[in-house]
Amino acid sequence: MSRPGETPAGNPRAKTVENAHYMVRRDDASMKVSLAGALSNVSAVKRIKETKLPRGNLAISHLNPTLSNGIKMATNAPQTYPSGNKVRIIPIGGVNEVGMNMTALECGDDIVVIDTGFGFGGGDRFPGVDYIIPDTSYLEQNRHKIRGLIYTHGHLDHIGGAPYILPKLGDIPIYSMPLTLALLKNRLQEFEMQNKFQGKIIDLDKPLTLGAFTFHPFRLNHSIPDVIGLGIDTPMGRILYCTDWKFDNTPFDGQLSDYGKSLSLVMEE
């Protein structure tokens, strides 16, 4: 059994690389498909009006023609936004790389973290390295702002860094689905930390407000049950956050992706 900062047991040559996010930039990382874009061809979306935009306006129909054409348009006029704090989306890991999925949302004095995954070592690139931990120095410096942590599902590239990262972030509330929380507890148990962090089960039918953010969870299908996406209301508008997911009409747990809710979050004014 290894502890944060120690050599993993059973392999004297193996080591853990912490705060080495910059080391694992991958050009061959598979691209993730956004939920809104992937659903642009859903045949159930009907009655879309075709309109001609006035000259000088910029159409956005090329981005998502099925959902956008005739419904919304963008103009060249200066955009106005609500006054107040701006929203920052901070990818701690998981961008242009495989693994280390971790994102922070910040608005004013409020930060919410999504996932704490690790990256995969080994191979010719990182021989002898078991896994790589994201650089969380910014969150450590601003830990007093963190209002909560949400896990989207229980794969190790989303929860695997928890034993190393959670102690650095302080006593923060953790939210997720039942299976994900069970897998997280099992992961923490490997480091005798299972009793230090208590998770709260997310209710898919109720919004969750953490500081300046309100989360609307919805079910997604993946190769593991209890996966959720998030519609996130912010002072600057709504963000749709989709984790790993796939189209699956026959999931082994019988729980289908809630496309209706995700579409309504996209289309809602």
Tab-separated table of C-alpha atoms in Angstrom:
chain	number	residue	atom	x	y	z
A	1	MET	CA	0.000	0.000	0.000
A	2	SER	CA	1.459	3.334	-1.003
A	3	ARG	CA	0.676	6.720	0.424
A	4	PRO	CA	0.764	10.090	-1.326
A	5	GLY	CA	4.338	10.935	-2.219
A	6	GLU	CA	5.660	7.381	-1.615
A	7	THR	CA	6.755	4.634	-3.978
A	8	PRO	CA	3.846	2.262	-4.792
A	9	ALA	CA	4.183	-0.976	-2.854
A	10	GLY	CA	5.362	-4.081	-4.685
A	11	ASN	CA	7.292	-2.240	-7.384
A	12	PRO	CA	10.521	-0.594	-6.160
A	13	ARG	CA	11.162	0.946	-9.573
A	14	ALA	CA	7.703	2.460	-9.952
A	15	LYS	CA	6.989	5.982	-8.835
A	16	THR	CA	4.192	8.506	-8.719
A	17	VAL	CA	4.611	11.870	-10.376
A	18	GLU	CA	2.708	14.641	-8.590
A	19	ASN	CA	2.053	18.141	-9.889
A	20	ALA	CA	3.302	17.116	-13.325
A	21	HIS	CA	0.327	18.076	-15.415
A	22	TYR	CA	2.587	19.851	-17.882
A	23	MET	CA	4.389	16.570	-18.628
A	24	VAL	CA	1.552	14.726	-20.271
A	25	ARG	CA	0.399	16.759	-23.224
A	26	ARG	CA	-0.867	14.294	-25.811
A	27	ASP	CA	-1.412	15.047	-29.470
A	28	ASP	CA	-3.120	11.714	-30.101
A	29	ALA	CA	-5.796	12.057	-27.426
A	30	SER	CA	-9.201	11.027	-28.677
A	31	MET	CA	-11.603	13.920	-28.975
A	32	LYS	CA	-14.656	13.989	-26.786
A	33	VAL	CA	-17.988	14.672	-28.424
A	34	SER	CA	-20.104	17.429	-26.949
A	35	LEU	CA	-23.627	16.423	-26.102
A	36	ALA	CA	-25.217	19.375	-27.836
A	37	GLY	CA	-23.289	18.815	-31.044
A	38	ALA	CA	-23.867	15.073	-31.119
A	39	LEU	CA	-27.578	15.558	-30.704
A	40	SER	CA	-27.823	18.012	-33.591
A	41	ASN	CA	-29.114	15.296	-35.898
A	42	VAL	CA	-31.771	13.909	-33.571
A	43	SER	CA	-34.828	13.368	-35.746
A	44	ALA	CA	-37.194	14.209	-32.915
A	45	VAL	CA	-36.258	17.873	-33.153
A	46	LYS	CA	-38.833	19.196	-35.598
A	47	ARG	CA	-40.684	22.325	-36.663
A	48	ILE	CA	-37.527	24.351	-37.163
A	49	LYS	CA	-38.274	27.558	-39.037
A	50	GLU	CA	-36.038	28.642	-41.860
A	51	THR	CA	-35.387	32.342	-41.852
A	52	LYS	CA	-33.151	34.680	-43.796
A	53	LEU	CA	-30.856	36.734	-41.631
A	54	PRO	CA	-30.457	40.452	-42.364
A	55	ARG	CA	-27.240	41.447	-44.096
A	56	GLY	CA	-24.502	42.186	-41.590
A	57	ASN	CA	-25.615	39.525	-39.144
A	58	LEU	CA	-23.587	36.417	-38.485
A	59	ALA	CA	-25.557	33.164	-38.671
A	60	ILE	CA	-24.641	30.372	-36.276
A	61	SER	CA	-26.522	27.718	-38.217
A	62	HIS	CA	-23.248	26.220	-39.455
A	63	LEU	CA	-22.410	25.255	-35.876
A	64	ASN	CA	-25.568	23.297	-35.175
A	65	PRO	CA	-28.039	23.688	-38.050
A	66	THR	CA	-30.744	21.363	-36.755
A	67	LEU	CA	-31.103	23.085	-33.409
A	68	SER	CA	-30.044	26.616	-34.247
A	69	ASN	CA	-31.213	27.545	-37.748
A	70	GLY	CA	-34.106	29.959	-37.450
A	71	ILE	CA	-34.094	29.890	-33.658
A	72	LYS	CA	-31.149	32.017	-32.649
A	73	MET	CA	-28.715	34.328	-34.363
A	74	ALA	CA	-25.571	36.193	-33.409
A	75	THR	CA	-24.938	39.739	-34.553
A	76	ASN	CA	-21.815	41.764	-35.074
A	77	ALA	CA	-23.070	44.276	-32.518
A	78	PRO	CA	-21.178	44.442	-29.202
A	79	GLN	CA	-22.488	41.841	-26.778
A	80	THR	CA	-23.770	42.878	-23.370
A	81	TYR	CA	-23.467	40.666	-20.304
A	82	PRO	CA	-24.840	40.877	-16.772
A	83	SER	CA	-22.811	43.015	-14.439
A	84	GLY	CA	-20.834	41.314	-11.709
A	85	ASN	CA	-18.135	38.689	-11.517
A	86	LYS	CA	-17.062	36.832	-14.624
A	87	VAL	CA	-17.039	33.043	-14.836
A	88	ARG	CA	-13.782	31.185	-15.373
A	89	ILE	CA	-13.618	27.596	-16.625
A	90	ILE	CA	-10.244	26.201	-15.541
A	91	PRO	CA	-9.154	22.826	-16.976
A	92	ILE	CA	-6.790	21.409	-14.368
A	93	GLY	CA	-6.340	18.310	-16.530
A	94	GLY	CA	-7.965	16.191	-19.215
A	95	VAL	CA	-7.566	18.605	-22.139
A	96	ASN	CA	-5.724	17.266	-25.203
A	97	GLU	CA	-4.621	14.270	-23.171
A	98	VAL	CA	-5.902	10.940	-21.896
A	99	GLY	CA	-6.629	10.896	-18.157
A	100	MET	CA	-6.293	13.492	-15.376
A	101	ASN	CA	-9.856	14.698	-15.889
A	102	MET	CA	-10.355	17.634	-13.541
A	103	THR	CA	-12.056	20.994	-14.061
A	104	ALA	CA	-12.687	23.997	-11.825
A	105	LEU	CA	-15.401	26.626	-12.216
A	106	GLU	CA	-14.721	29.999	-10.601
A	107	CYS	CA	-16.916	33.052	-10.132
A	108	GLY	CA	-15.916	35.723	-7.654
A	109	ASP	CA	-15.278	34.055	-4.316
A	110	ASP	CA	-16.783	30.708	-5.340
A	111	ILE	CA	-15.040	27.678	-6.859
A	112	VAL	CA	-16.571	24.289	-7.653
A	113	VAL	CA	-14.372	21.366	-8.725
A	114	ILE	CA	-15.487	18.584	-11.082
A	115	ASP	CA	-13.599	15.244	-10.832
A	116	THR	CA	-10.066	14.507	-9.575
A	117	GLY	CA	-8.653	11.954	-12.005
A	118	PHE	CA	-5.095	10.774	-12.524
A	119	GLY	CA	-3.105	10.316	-15.728
A	120	PHE	CA	-1.650	7.030	-16.913
A	121	GLY	CA	2.099	6.473	-16.830
A	122	GLY	CA	4.214	3.652	-18.191
A	123	GLY	CA	5.120	2.861	-21.771
A	124	ASP	CA	8.017	4.460	-23.590
A	125	ARG	CA	7.020	7.941	-22.518
A	126	PHE	CA	6.863	7.469	-18.729
A	127	PRO	CA	8.656	4.198	-17.916
A	128	GLY	CA	8.337	3.175	-14.276
A	129	VAL	CA	5.611	5.759	-13.561
A	130	ASP	CA	2.325	4.265	-12.361
A	131	TYR	CA	0.231	7.405	-12.639
A	132	ILE	CA	0.441	11.196	-12.826
A	133	ILE	CA	-1.361	13.641	-10.535
A	134	PRO	CA	-2.655	17.023	-11.817
A	135	ASP	CA	-1.081	20.240	-10.594
A	136	THR	CA	-3.587	21.623	-8.066
A	137	SER	CA	-1.457	24.502	-6.771
A	138	TYR	CA	-4.005	27.149	-7.833
A	139	LEU	CA	-6.796	25.359	-5.974
A	140	GLU	CA	-4.593	24.922	-2.918
A	141	GLN	CA	-3.938	28.667	-2.862
A	142	ASN	CA	-7.681	29.337	-3.130
A	143	ARG	CA	-9.034	26.447	-1.082
A	144	HIS	CA	-11.085	28.873	1.026
A	145	LYS	CA	-13.202	29.558	-2.083
A	146	ILE	CA	-14.052	25.918	-2.859
A	147	ARG	CA	-17.769	25.282	-2.247
A	148	GLY	CA	-17.862	21.644	-3.290
A	149	LEU	CA	-16.612	18.846	-5.518
A	150	ILE	CA	-18.780	16.876	-7.958
A	151	TYR	CA	-17.796	13.520	-9.450
A	152	THR	CA	-19.329	12.602	-12.811
A	153	HIS	CA	-18.542	8.865	-12.646
A	154	GLY	CA	-16.275	6.294	-11.055
A	155	HIS	CA	-13.507	5.596	-13.569
A	156	LEU	CA	-10.001	6.116	-12.226
A	157	ASP	CA	-9.209	8.856	-14.722
A	158	HIS	CA	-11.956	10.804	-12.902
A	159	ILE	CA	-11.582	9.671	-9.250
A	160	GLY	CA	-8.115	8.082	-9.103
A	161	GLY	CA	-6.277	11.172	-7.889
A	162	ALA	CA	-8.584	11.644	-4.889
A	163	PRO	CA	-6.200	10.246	-2.213
A	164	TYR	CA	-3.541	12.728	-3.295
A	165	ILE	CA	-5.735	15.730	-4.093
A	166	LEU	CA	-8.509	15.780	-1.473
A	167	PRO	CA	-6.191	16.332	1.531
A	168	LYS	CA	-4.818	19.429	-0.224
A	169	LEU	CA	-8.264	20.959	-0.757
A	170	GLY	CA	-9.500	20.799	2.824
A	171	ASP	CA	-12.831	19.681	4.236
A	172	ILE	CA	-15.148	20.263	1.272
A	173	PRO	CA	-18.523	18.637	0.511
A	174	ILE	CA	-18.450	15.891	-2.141
A	175	TYR	CA	-21.419	15.054	-4.378
A	176	SER	CA	-22.082	12.210	-6.799
A	177	MET	CA	-24.225	9.169	-7.595
A	178	PRO	CA	-24.309	6.088	-5.303
A	179	LEU	CA	-21.997	3.815	-7.329
A	180	THR	CA	-19.460	6.580	-7.877
A	181	LEU	CA	-19.358	7.374	-4.160
A	182	ALA	CA	-18.881	3.669	-3.377
A	183	LEU	CA	-15.975	3.419	-5.825
A	184	LEU	CA	-14.501	6.624	-4.406
A	185	LYS	CA	-14.692	5.203	-0.883
A	186	ASN	CA	-12.989	2.023	-2.083
A	187	ARG	CA	-10.224	4.080	-3.684
A	188	LEU	CA	-9.705	6.076	-0.480
A	189	GLN	CA	-9.708	2.862	1.551
A	190	GLU	CA	-6.489	1.836	-0.192
A	191	PHE	CA	-4.888	4.755	1.662
A	192	GLU	CA	-6.866	4.324	4.920
A	193	MET	CA	-8.687	7.591	4.202
A	194	GLN	CA	-12.235	6.292	3.696
A	195	ASN	CA	-13.583	7.926	6.869
A	196	LYS	CA	-12.092	11.369	6.262
A	197	PHE	CA	-14.367	12.361	3.392
A	198	GLN	CA	-18.134	11.930	3.371
A	199	GLY	CA	-20.040	12.005	0.100
A	200	LYS	CA	-23.594	13.172	-0.513
A	201	ILE	CA	-25.863	11.513	-3.090
A	202	ILE	CA	-27.070	13.749	-5.915
A	203	ASP	CA	-30.821	13.853	-6.565
A	204	LEU	CA	-31.327	13.938	-10.336
A	205	ASP	CA	-34.700	15.632	-9.868
A	206	LYS	CA	-33.407	18.558	-7.816
A	207	PRO	CA	-30.960	21.347	-8.669
A	208	LEU	CA	-27.855	21.674	-6.512
A	209	THR	CA	-26.644	25.174	-5.645
A	210	LEU	CA	-23.013	25.674	-4.623
A	211	GLY	CA	-22.028	29.306	-4.264
A	212	ALA	CA	-22.690	31.199	-7.500
A	213	PHE	CA	-23.420	27.990	-9.443
A	214	THR	CA	-26.596	25.931	-9.732
A	215	PHE	CA	-26.192	22.417	-11.145
A	216	HIS	CA	-28.882	20.476	-12.999
A	217	PRO	CA	-27.671	16.848	-13.153
A	218	PHE	CA	-28.875	14.455	-15.850
A	219	ARG	CA	-28.153	10.799	-16.534
A	220	LEU	CA	-25.749	9.660	-19.268
A	221	ASN	CA	-24.680	6.228	-20.525
A	222	HIS	CA	-21.089	5.026	-20.480
A	223	SER	CA	-19.252	1.752	-19.860
A	224	ILE	CA	-20.027	2.198	-16.159
A	225	PRO	CA	-23.367	2.965	-14.441
A	226	ASP	CA	-24.344	6.136	-12.572
A	227	VAL	CA	-22.779	8.611	-14.999
A	228	ILE	CA	-24.046	12.195	-14.929
A	229	GLY	CA	-23.741	15.311	-17.053
A	230	LEU	CA	-24.341	18.784	-15.655
A	231	GLY	CA	-26.290	21.812	-16.787
A	232	ILE	CA	-24.660	24.656	-14.870
A	233	ASP	CA	-26.370	28.001	-14.322
A	234	THR	CA	-23.891	30.840	-13.801
A	235	PRO	CA	-24.196	34.648	-13.605
A	236	MET	CA	-22.958	34.732	-17.227
A	237	GLY	CA	-25.282	32.079	-18.630
A	238	ARG	CA	-25.587	28.304	-18.770
A	239	ILE	CA	-22.803	25.779	-19.308
A	240	LEU	CA	-23.459	22.201	-20.430
A	241	TYR	CA	-20.794	19.878	-19.025
A	242	CYS	CA	-20.762	16.370	-20.478
A	243	THR	CA	-18.303	13.820	-19.185
A	244	ASP	CA	-17.430	10.533	-20.935
A	245	TRP	CA	-20.597	9.122	-22.515
A	246	LYS	CA	-21.948	7.138	-25.450
A	247	PHE	CA	-25.169	6.435	-27.320
A	248	ASP	CA	-26.598	3.209	-25.866
A	249	ASN	CA	-30.204	2.081	-26.252
A	250	THR	CA	-29.612	-1.098	-24.227
A	251	PRO	CA	-27.549	-0.150	-21.147
A	252	PHE	CA	-26.932	-3.112	-18.859
A	253	ASP	CA	-28.466	-1.313	-15.874
A	254	GLY	CA	-31.568	-0.321	-17.854
A	255	GLN	CA	-31.021	3.408	-17.196
A	256	LEU	CA	-31.131	5.379	-20.444
A	257	SER	CA	-29.441	8.727	-21.005
A	258	ASP	CA	-31.850	11.556	-20.288
A	259	TYR	CA	-31.664	13.245	-23.686
A	260	GLY	CA	-34.911	15.083	-22.993
A	261	LYS	CA	-33.463	16.898	-20.001
A	262	SER	CA	-30.144	17.609	-21.689
A	263	LEU	CA	-31.904	19.005	-24.768
A	264	SER	CA	-34.159	21.172	-22.641
A	265	LEU	CA	-31.095	22.595	-20.898
A	266	VAL	CA	-29.627	23.483	-24.292
A	267	MET	CA	-32.805	24.962	-25.757
A	268	GLU	CA	-34.158	26.707	-22.668
A	269	GLU	CA	-34.106	30.472	-22.806
